[in-house]
Coordinates of C-alpha atoms in Angstrom, one line a residue:
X359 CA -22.7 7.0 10.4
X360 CA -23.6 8.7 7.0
X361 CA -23.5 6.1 3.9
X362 CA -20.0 5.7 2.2
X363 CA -19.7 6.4 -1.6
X364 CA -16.5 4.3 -2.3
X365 CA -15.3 1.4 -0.2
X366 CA -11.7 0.0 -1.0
X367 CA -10.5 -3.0 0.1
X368 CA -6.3 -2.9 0.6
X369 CA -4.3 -6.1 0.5
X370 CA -1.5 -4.6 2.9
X371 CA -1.1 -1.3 5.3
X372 CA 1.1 1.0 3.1
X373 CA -0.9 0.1 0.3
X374 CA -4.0 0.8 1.6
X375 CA -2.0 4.4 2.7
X376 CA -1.0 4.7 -0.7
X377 CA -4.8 4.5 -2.1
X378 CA -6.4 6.7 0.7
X379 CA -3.8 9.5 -0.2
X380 CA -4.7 9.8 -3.5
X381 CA -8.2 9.6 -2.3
X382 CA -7.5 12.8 -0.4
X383 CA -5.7 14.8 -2.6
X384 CA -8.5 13.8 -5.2
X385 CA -11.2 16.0 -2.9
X386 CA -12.2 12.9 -0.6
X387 CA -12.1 12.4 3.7
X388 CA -11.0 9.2 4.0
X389 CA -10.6 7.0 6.9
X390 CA -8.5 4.1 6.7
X391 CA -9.2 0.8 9.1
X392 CA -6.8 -1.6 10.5
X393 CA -8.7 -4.6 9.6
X394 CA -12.4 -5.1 9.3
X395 CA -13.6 -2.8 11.9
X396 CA -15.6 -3.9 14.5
X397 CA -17.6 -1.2 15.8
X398 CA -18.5 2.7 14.6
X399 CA -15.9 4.9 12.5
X400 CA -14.7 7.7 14.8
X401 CA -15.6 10.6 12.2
X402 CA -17.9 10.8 9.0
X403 CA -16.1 10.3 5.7
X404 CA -16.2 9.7 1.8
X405 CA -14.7 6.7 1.9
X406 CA -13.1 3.7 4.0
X407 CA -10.5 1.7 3.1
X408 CA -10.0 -1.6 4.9
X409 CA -6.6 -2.2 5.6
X410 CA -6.2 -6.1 4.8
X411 CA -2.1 -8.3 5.6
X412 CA -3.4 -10.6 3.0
X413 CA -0.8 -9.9 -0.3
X414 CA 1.5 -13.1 0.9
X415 CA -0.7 -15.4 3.2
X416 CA -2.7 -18.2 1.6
X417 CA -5.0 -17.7 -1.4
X418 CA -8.2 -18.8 0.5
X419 CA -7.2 -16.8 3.7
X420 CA -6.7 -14.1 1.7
X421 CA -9.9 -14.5 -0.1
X422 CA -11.7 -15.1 3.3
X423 CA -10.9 -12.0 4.6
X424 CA -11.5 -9.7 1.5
X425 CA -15.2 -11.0 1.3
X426 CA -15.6 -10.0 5.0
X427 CA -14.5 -6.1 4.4
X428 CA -16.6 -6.2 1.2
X429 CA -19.5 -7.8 3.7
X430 CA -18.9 -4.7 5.9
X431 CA -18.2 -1.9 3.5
X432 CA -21.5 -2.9 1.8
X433 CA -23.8 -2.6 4.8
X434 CA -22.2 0.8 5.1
X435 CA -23.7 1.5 2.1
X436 CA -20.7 1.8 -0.3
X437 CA -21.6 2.2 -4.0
X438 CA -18.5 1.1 -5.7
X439 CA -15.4 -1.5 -4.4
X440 CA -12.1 -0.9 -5.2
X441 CA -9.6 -3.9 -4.5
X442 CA -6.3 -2.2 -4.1
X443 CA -2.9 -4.2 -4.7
X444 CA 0.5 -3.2 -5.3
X445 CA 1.9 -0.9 -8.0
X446 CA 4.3 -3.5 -8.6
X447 CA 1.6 -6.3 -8.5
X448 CA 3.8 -8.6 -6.5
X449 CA 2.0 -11.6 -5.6
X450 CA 3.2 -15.1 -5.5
X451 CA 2.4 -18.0 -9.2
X452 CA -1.1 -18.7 -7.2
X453 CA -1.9 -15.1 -6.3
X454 CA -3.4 -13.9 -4.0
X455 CA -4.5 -11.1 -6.8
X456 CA -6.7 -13.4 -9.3
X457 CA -8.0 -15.7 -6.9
X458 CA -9.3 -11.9 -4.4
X459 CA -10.6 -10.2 -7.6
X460 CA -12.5 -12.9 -9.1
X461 CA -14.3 -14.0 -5.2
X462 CA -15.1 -10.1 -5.2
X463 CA -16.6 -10.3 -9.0
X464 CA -18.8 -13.5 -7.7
X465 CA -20.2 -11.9 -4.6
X466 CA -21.1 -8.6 -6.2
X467 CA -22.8 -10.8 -9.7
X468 CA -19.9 -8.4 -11.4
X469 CA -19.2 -9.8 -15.1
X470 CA -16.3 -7.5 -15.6
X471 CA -13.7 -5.3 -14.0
X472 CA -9.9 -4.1 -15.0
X473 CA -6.4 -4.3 -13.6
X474 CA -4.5 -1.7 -13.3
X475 CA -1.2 -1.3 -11.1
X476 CA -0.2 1.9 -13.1
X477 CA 1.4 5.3 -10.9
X478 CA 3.3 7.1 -12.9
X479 CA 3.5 9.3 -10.0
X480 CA 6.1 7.2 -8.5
X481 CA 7.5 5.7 -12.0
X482 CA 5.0 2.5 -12.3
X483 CA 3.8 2.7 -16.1
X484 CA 1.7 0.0 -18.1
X485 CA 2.4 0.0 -21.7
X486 CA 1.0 -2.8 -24.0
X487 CA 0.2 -4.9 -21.0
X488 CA 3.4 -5.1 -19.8
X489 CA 4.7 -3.2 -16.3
X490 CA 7.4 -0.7 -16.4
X491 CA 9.3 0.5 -12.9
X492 CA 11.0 3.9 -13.7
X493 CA 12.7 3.0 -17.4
X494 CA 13.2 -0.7 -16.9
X495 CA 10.5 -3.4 -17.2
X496 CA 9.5 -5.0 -13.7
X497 CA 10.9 -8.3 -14.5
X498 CA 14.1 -6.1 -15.3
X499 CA 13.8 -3.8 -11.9
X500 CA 14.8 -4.8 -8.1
X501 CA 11.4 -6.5 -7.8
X502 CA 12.7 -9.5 -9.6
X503 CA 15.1 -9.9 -6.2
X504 CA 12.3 -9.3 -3.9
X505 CA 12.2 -11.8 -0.6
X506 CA 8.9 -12.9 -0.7
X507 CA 7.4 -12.3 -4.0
X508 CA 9.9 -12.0 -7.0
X509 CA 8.6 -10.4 -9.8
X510 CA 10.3 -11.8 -12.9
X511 CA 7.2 -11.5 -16.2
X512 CA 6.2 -8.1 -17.0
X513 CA 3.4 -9.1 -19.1
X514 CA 0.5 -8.8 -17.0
X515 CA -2.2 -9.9 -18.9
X516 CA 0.2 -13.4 -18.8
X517 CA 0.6 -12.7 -14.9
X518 CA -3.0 -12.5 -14.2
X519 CA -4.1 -14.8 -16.6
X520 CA -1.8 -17.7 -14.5
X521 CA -4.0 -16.5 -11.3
X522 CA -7.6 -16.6 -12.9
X523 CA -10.2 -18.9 -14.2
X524 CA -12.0 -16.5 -16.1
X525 CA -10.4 -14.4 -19.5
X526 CA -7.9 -12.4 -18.9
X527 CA -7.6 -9.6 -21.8
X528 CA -5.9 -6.0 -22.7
X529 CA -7.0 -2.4 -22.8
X530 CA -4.3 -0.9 -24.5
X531 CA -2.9 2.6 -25.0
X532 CA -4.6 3.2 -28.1
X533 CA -8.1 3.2 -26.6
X534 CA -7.2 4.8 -23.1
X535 CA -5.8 8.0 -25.2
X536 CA -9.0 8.4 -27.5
X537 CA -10.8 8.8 -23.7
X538 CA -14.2 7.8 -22.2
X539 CA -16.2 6.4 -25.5
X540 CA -13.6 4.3 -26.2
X541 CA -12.9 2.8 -23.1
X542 CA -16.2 1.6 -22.9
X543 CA -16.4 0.5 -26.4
X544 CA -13.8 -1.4 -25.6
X545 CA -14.9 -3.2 -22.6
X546 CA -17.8 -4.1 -24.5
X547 CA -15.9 -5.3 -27.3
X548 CA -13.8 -7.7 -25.1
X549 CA -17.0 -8.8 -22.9
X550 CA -18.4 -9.6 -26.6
X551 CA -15.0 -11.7 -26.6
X552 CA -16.1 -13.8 -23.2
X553 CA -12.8 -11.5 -21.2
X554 CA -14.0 -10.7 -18.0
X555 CA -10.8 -9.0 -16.8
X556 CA -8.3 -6.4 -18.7
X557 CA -5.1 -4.9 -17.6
X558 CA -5.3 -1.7 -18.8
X559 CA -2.5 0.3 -20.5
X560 CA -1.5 4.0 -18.6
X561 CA 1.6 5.8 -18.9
X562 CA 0.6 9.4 -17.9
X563 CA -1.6 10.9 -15.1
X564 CA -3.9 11.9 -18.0
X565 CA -4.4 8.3 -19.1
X566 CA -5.6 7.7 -15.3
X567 CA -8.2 10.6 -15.8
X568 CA -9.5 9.6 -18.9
X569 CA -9.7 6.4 -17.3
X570 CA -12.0 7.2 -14.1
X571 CA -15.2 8.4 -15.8
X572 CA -15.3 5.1 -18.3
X573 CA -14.8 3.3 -14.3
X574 CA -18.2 5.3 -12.9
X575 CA -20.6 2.1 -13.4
X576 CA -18.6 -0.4 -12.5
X577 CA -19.3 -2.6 -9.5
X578 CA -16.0 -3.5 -8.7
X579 CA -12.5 -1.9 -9.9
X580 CA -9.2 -3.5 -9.0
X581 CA -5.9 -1.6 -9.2
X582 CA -3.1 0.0 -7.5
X583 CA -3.6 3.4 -5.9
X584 CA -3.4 5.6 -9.4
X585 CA -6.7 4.4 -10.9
X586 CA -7.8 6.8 -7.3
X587 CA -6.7 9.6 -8.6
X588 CA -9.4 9.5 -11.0
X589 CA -12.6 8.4 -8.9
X590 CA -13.4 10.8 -6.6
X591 CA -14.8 13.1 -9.8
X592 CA -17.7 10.4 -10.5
X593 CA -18.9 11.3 -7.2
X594 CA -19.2 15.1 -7.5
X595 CA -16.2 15.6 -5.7
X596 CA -13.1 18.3 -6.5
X597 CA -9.7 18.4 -4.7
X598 CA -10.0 20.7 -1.1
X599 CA -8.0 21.3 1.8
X600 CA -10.3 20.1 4.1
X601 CA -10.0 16.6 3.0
X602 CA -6.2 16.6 4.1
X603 CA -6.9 18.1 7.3
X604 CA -5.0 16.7 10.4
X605 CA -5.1 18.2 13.9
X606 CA -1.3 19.3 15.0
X607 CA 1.4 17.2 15.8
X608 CA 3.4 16.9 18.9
X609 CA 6.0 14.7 20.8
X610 CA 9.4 13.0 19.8
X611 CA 9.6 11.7 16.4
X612 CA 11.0 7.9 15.8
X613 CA 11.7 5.5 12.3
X614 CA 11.3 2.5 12.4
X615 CA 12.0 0.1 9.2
X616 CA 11.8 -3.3 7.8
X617 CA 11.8 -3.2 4.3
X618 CA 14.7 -3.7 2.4
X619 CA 13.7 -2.7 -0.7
X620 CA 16.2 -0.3 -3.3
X621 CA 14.4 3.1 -2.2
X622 CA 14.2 2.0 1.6
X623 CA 18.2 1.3 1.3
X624 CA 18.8 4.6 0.1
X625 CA 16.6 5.8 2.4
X626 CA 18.5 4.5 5.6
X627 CA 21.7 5.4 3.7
X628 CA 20.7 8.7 3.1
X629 CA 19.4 9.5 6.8
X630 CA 22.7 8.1 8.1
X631 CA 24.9 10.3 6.4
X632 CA 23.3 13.5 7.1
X633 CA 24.2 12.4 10.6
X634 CA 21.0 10.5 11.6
X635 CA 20.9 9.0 14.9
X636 CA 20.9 5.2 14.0
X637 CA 20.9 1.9 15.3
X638 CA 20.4 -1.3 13.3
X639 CA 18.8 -4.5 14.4
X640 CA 20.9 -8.0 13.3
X641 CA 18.2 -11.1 12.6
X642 CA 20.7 -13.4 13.6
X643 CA 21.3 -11.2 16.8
X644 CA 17.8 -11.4 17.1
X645 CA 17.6 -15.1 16.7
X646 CA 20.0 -15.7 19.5
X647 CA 18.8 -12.9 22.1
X648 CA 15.3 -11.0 20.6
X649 CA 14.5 -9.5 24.2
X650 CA 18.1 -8.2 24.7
X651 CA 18.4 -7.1 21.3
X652 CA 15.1 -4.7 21.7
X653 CA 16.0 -3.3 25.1
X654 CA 19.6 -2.4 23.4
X655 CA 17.8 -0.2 20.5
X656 CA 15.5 1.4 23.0
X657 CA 18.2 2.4 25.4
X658 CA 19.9 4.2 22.8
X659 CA 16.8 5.3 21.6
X660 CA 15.9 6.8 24.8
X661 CA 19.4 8.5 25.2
X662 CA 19.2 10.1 21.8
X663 CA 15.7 11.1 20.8
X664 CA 15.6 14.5 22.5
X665 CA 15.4 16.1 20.1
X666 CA 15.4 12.9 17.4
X667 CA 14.4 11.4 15.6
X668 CA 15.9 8.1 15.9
X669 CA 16.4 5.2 13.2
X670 CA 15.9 1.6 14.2
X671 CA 16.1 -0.4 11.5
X672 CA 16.7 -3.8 9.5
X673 CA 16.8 -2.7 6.3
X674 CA 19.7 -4.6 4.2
X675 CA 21.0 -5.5 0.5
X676 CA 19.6 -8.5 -1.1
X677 CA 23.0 -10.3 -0.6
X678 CA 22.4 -9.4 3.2
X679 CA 19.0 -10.8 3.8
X680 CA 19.7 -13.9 1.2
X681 CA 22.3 -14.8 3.8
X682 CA 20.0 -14.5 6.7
X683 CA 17.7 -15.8 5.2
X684 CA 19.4 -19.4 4.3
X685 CA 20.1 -19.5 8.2
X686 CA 16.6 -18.7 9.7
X687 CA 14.4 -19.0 6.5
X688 CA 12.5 -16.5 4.6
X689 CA 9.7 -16.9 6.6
X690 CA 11.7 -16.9 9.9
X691 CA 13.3 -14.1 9.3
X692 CA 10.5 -12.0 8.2
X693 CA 8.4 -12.7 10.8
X694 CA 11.1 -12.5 13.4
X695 CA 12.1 -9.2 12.1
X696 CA 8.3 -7.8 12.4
X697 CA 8.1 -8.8 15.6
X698 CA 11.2 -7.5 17.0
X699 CA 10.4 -3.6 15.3
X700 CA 6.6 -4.4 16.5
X701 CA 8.3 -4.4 20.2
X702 CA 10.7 -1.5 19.6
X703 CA 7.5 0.5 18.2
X704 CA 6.0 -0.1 21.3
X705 CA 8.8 0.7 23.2
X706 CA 9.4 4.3 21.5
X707 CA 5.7 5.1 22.3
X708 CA 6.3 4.4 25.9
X709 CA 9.2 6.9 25.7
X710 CA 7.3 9.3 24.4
X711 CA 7.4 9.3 20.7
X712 CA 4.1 10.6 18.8
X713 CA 5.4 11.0 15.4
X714 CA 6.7 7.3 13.8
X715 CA 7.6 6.8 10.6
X716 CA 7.2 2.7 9.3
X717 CA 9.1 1.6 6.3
X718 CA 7.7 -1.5 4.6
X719 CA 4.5 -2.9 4.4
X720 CA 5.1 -6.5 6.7
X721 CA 6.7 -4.1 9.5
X722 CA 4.0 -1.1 9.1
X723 CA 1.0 -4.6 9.4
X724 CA 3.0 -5.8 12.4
X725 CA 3.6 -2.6 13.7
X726 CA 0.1 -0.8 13.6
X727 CA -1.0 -4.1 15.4
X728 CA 1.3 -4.0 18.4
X729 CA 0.5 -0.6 19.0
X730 CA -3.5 -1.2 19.0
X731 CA -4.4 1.3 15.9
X732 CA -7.7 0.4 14.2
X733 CA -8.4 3.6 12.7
X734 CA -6.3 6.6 10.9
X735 CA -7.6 9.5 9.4
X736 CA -5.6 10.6 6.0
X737 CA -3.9 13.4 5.9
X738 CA -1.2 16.2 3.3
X739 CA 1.1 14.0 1.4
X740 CA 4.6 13.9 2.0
X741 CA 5.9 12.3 -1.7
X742 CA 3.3 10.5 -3.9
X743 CA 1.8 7.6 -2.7
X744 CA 2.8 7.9 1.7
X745 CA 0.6 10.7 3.7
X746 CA 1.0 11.6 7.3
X747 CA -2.5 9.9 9.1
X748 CA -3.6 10.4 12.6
X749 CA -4.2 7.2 15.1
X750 CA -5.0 6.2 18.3
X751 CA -3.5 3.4 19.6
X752 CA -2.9 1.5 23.3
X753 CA -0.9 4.8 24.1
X754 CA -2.9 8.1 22.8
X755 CA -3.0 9.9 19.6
X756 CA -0.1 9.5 17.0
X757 CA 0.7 10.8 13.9
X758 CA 2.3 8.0 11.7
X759 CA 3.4 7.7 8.0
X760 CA 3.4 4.2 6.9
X761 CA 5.8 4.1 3.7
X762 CA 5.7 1.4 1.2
X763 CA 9.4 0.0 0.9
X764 CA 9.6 0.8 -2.5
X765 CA 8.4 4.7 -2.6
X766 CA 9.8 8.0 -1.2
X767 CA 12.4 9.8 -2.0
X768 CA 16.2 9.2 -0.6
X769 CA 15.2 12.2 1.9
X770 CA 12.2 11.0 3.1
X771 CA 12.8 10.8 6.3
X772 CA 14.2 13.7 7.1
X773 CA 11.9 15.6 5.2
X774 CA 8.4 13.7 6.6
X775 CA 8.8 15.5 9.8
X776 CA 10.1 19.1 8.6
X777 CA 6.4 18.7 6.8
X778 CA 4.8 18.4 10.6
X779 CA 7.1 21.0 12.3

């Protein structure tokens, strides 16, 4: 295997999609692994990005396991880390952000790095420190609702700080518009101050380019998947086709989804009213009777997917899951949910499905699992932030599309597979 030039470390499995797309449509192959991998990548690429469930467990787990990938991606000769986190930099009081980035900063002797969650590709803007989702602020936005990690301060710098032992301080919009020179005068302006960490202000794709370059000699860079956008350049790369390249998809075509973020409802609604084959999967049905309630969905799975696709799905409105959730408990539910769409998953393969959409980041974790993937290639984009990849898991080759709950567009699922067709 040929040295890697960037090695990225993803807290989740959409995420770490999210970061290798950009990668891609930046001008580098990427290959995304399902955990730490354990033995040789199947093809020669630019970059890995180690696909990590670590954004909810505990701090030190989550710690644990990021210093392992960063173990691994440095013997493969990686010359810079990126730690990737949400673009909504959901995370719980403790973390597990701050307490990742700042083990990360001691193993590699690194004395300063940002923080970034800005995509304004898919409406996530950072302006005076302070995280924007579409117009509103995040603290205003459906995050502040979300099931396991409500976001409810905007001001990342305050955020961060609450997660960290060292400084936490601010790059702000003035510095990231006068470009490269000032970037870096600014750094070394708030390393003079004893910060070690700064969010840094983007509103604009351009901010994210002028960005990159004043990135090239850091050791470690922590953000969400826009800062990507900007990277690939450092390393002599330019945008290609090649990168993108997937060989062609065939067999049934499946959804299967979990989240039940704002986008993911619309989603499902949308699918279902163009006259989507759908079926949906009741946690407290599943509580009673999980075995009976999978065989049901894959029964009528198997009676309707030629020609498909098929929607099995959880998804629900806050008022919905807060309800389930004061009967099973938040962590009941969620994991019984993941488990239960990990087992239809598995199910649709056996019937023949090679073409899966997986909505949410806990159900893509639980899914890619259950279906024994520990490596995709990235392929084309299908809306900012959620490519098509190609797997092989316990069944054959696959092409799947893991989508973060809160991205796509309300036809996303219809119009993922007109992209393979």
């Amino acid at each position: 295997m040929k040295p890697i030039q960037l090695g990225c470390i993803a807290d989740d499995f959409t995420g770490a999609t999210d970061l290798a797309n950009n990668l891609v449509r930046a001008g580098m192959r990427v290959l995304q692994t399902i955990g730490v991998p354990e033995g040789p990548l199947d093809v020669d690429v630019d970059a890995v990005v180690v696909a990590l469930k670590s954004r909810t467990i505990p701090a030190a787990d989550a710690v644990a396991q990021s210093l392992a990938a960063l173990r691994w991606l440095q013997a493969a000769g990686s010359r810079q880390i990126y730690f990737k986190y949400c673009s909504t930099f959901d995370s719980t009081p403790q973390g597990n952000i701050g307490p990742v980035t700042e083990a990360l900063m001691d193993a590699l002797g690194c004395d300063f790095t940002i923080a970034t969650p800005a995509f304004p590709d898919n409406g996530r803007t950072v302006f005076k420190g302070h995280l924007f989702v579409g117009d509103v602020l995040l603290s205003d936005s459906g995050m502040k609702d979300h099931p396991l990690t409500p976001m409810r301060d905007a001001n990342l710098v305050r955020v961060l700080q609450a997660q960290c032992r060292r400084r936490v301080g601010l790059i702000d919009h003035r510095a990231v518009a006068a470009g490269q020179c000032a970037i870096r005068a600014r750094i070394d302006e708030l390393k003079a101050q004893g910060v070690a960490i700064a969010i840094v202000d983007a509103v604009s794709n351009d901010d994210l380019l002028r960005l990159g370059p004043a990135l090239a000699d850091l050791p470690l860079v922590t953000a969400g998947s826009g800062v990507a956008i900007a990277l690939p350049g450092n390393f002599g790369l330019q945008p290609s086709a090649q990168a993108s390249a997937l060989p062609p998809a065939s067999g049934l075509r499946a959804i299967v989804s979990g989240s039940c973020s704002q986008a993911t409802n619309a989603q499902v609604a949308h699918f279902i009213a163009g006259g989507g084959v759908a079926h949906v999967l009741d946690p407290l049905r599943l509580a009673r009777d999980r075995a009976g309630a999978v065989a049901e969905a894959l029964a009528l799975a198997e009676a309707q997917l030629p020609p498909g696709p098929v929607l099995i799905y959880s998804t629900a409105e806050p008022m919905a899951v807060a309800a389930v959730q004061a009967q099973l408990g938040t962590e009941g539910a969620g994991a019984l949910v993941e488990q239960a769409l990990a087992e239809v998953a598995q199910g649709l393969l056996r019937l023949g499905v090679r073409q899966l959409v997986v909505a949410g980041g806990e159900t893509s974790g639980a899914v890619v699992q259950a279906l024994g993937v520990r490596q995709m290639q990235i392929g084309p984009q299908i809306d900012p932030g959620v490519p098509w990849c190609h797997a092989f898991g316990n069944d054959g080759p696959l092409h799947l599309a893991l989508k973060s709950g809160n991205f796509g567009s309300d036809d996303f699922f219809t119009k993922a597979f007109a992209q393979l067709a």
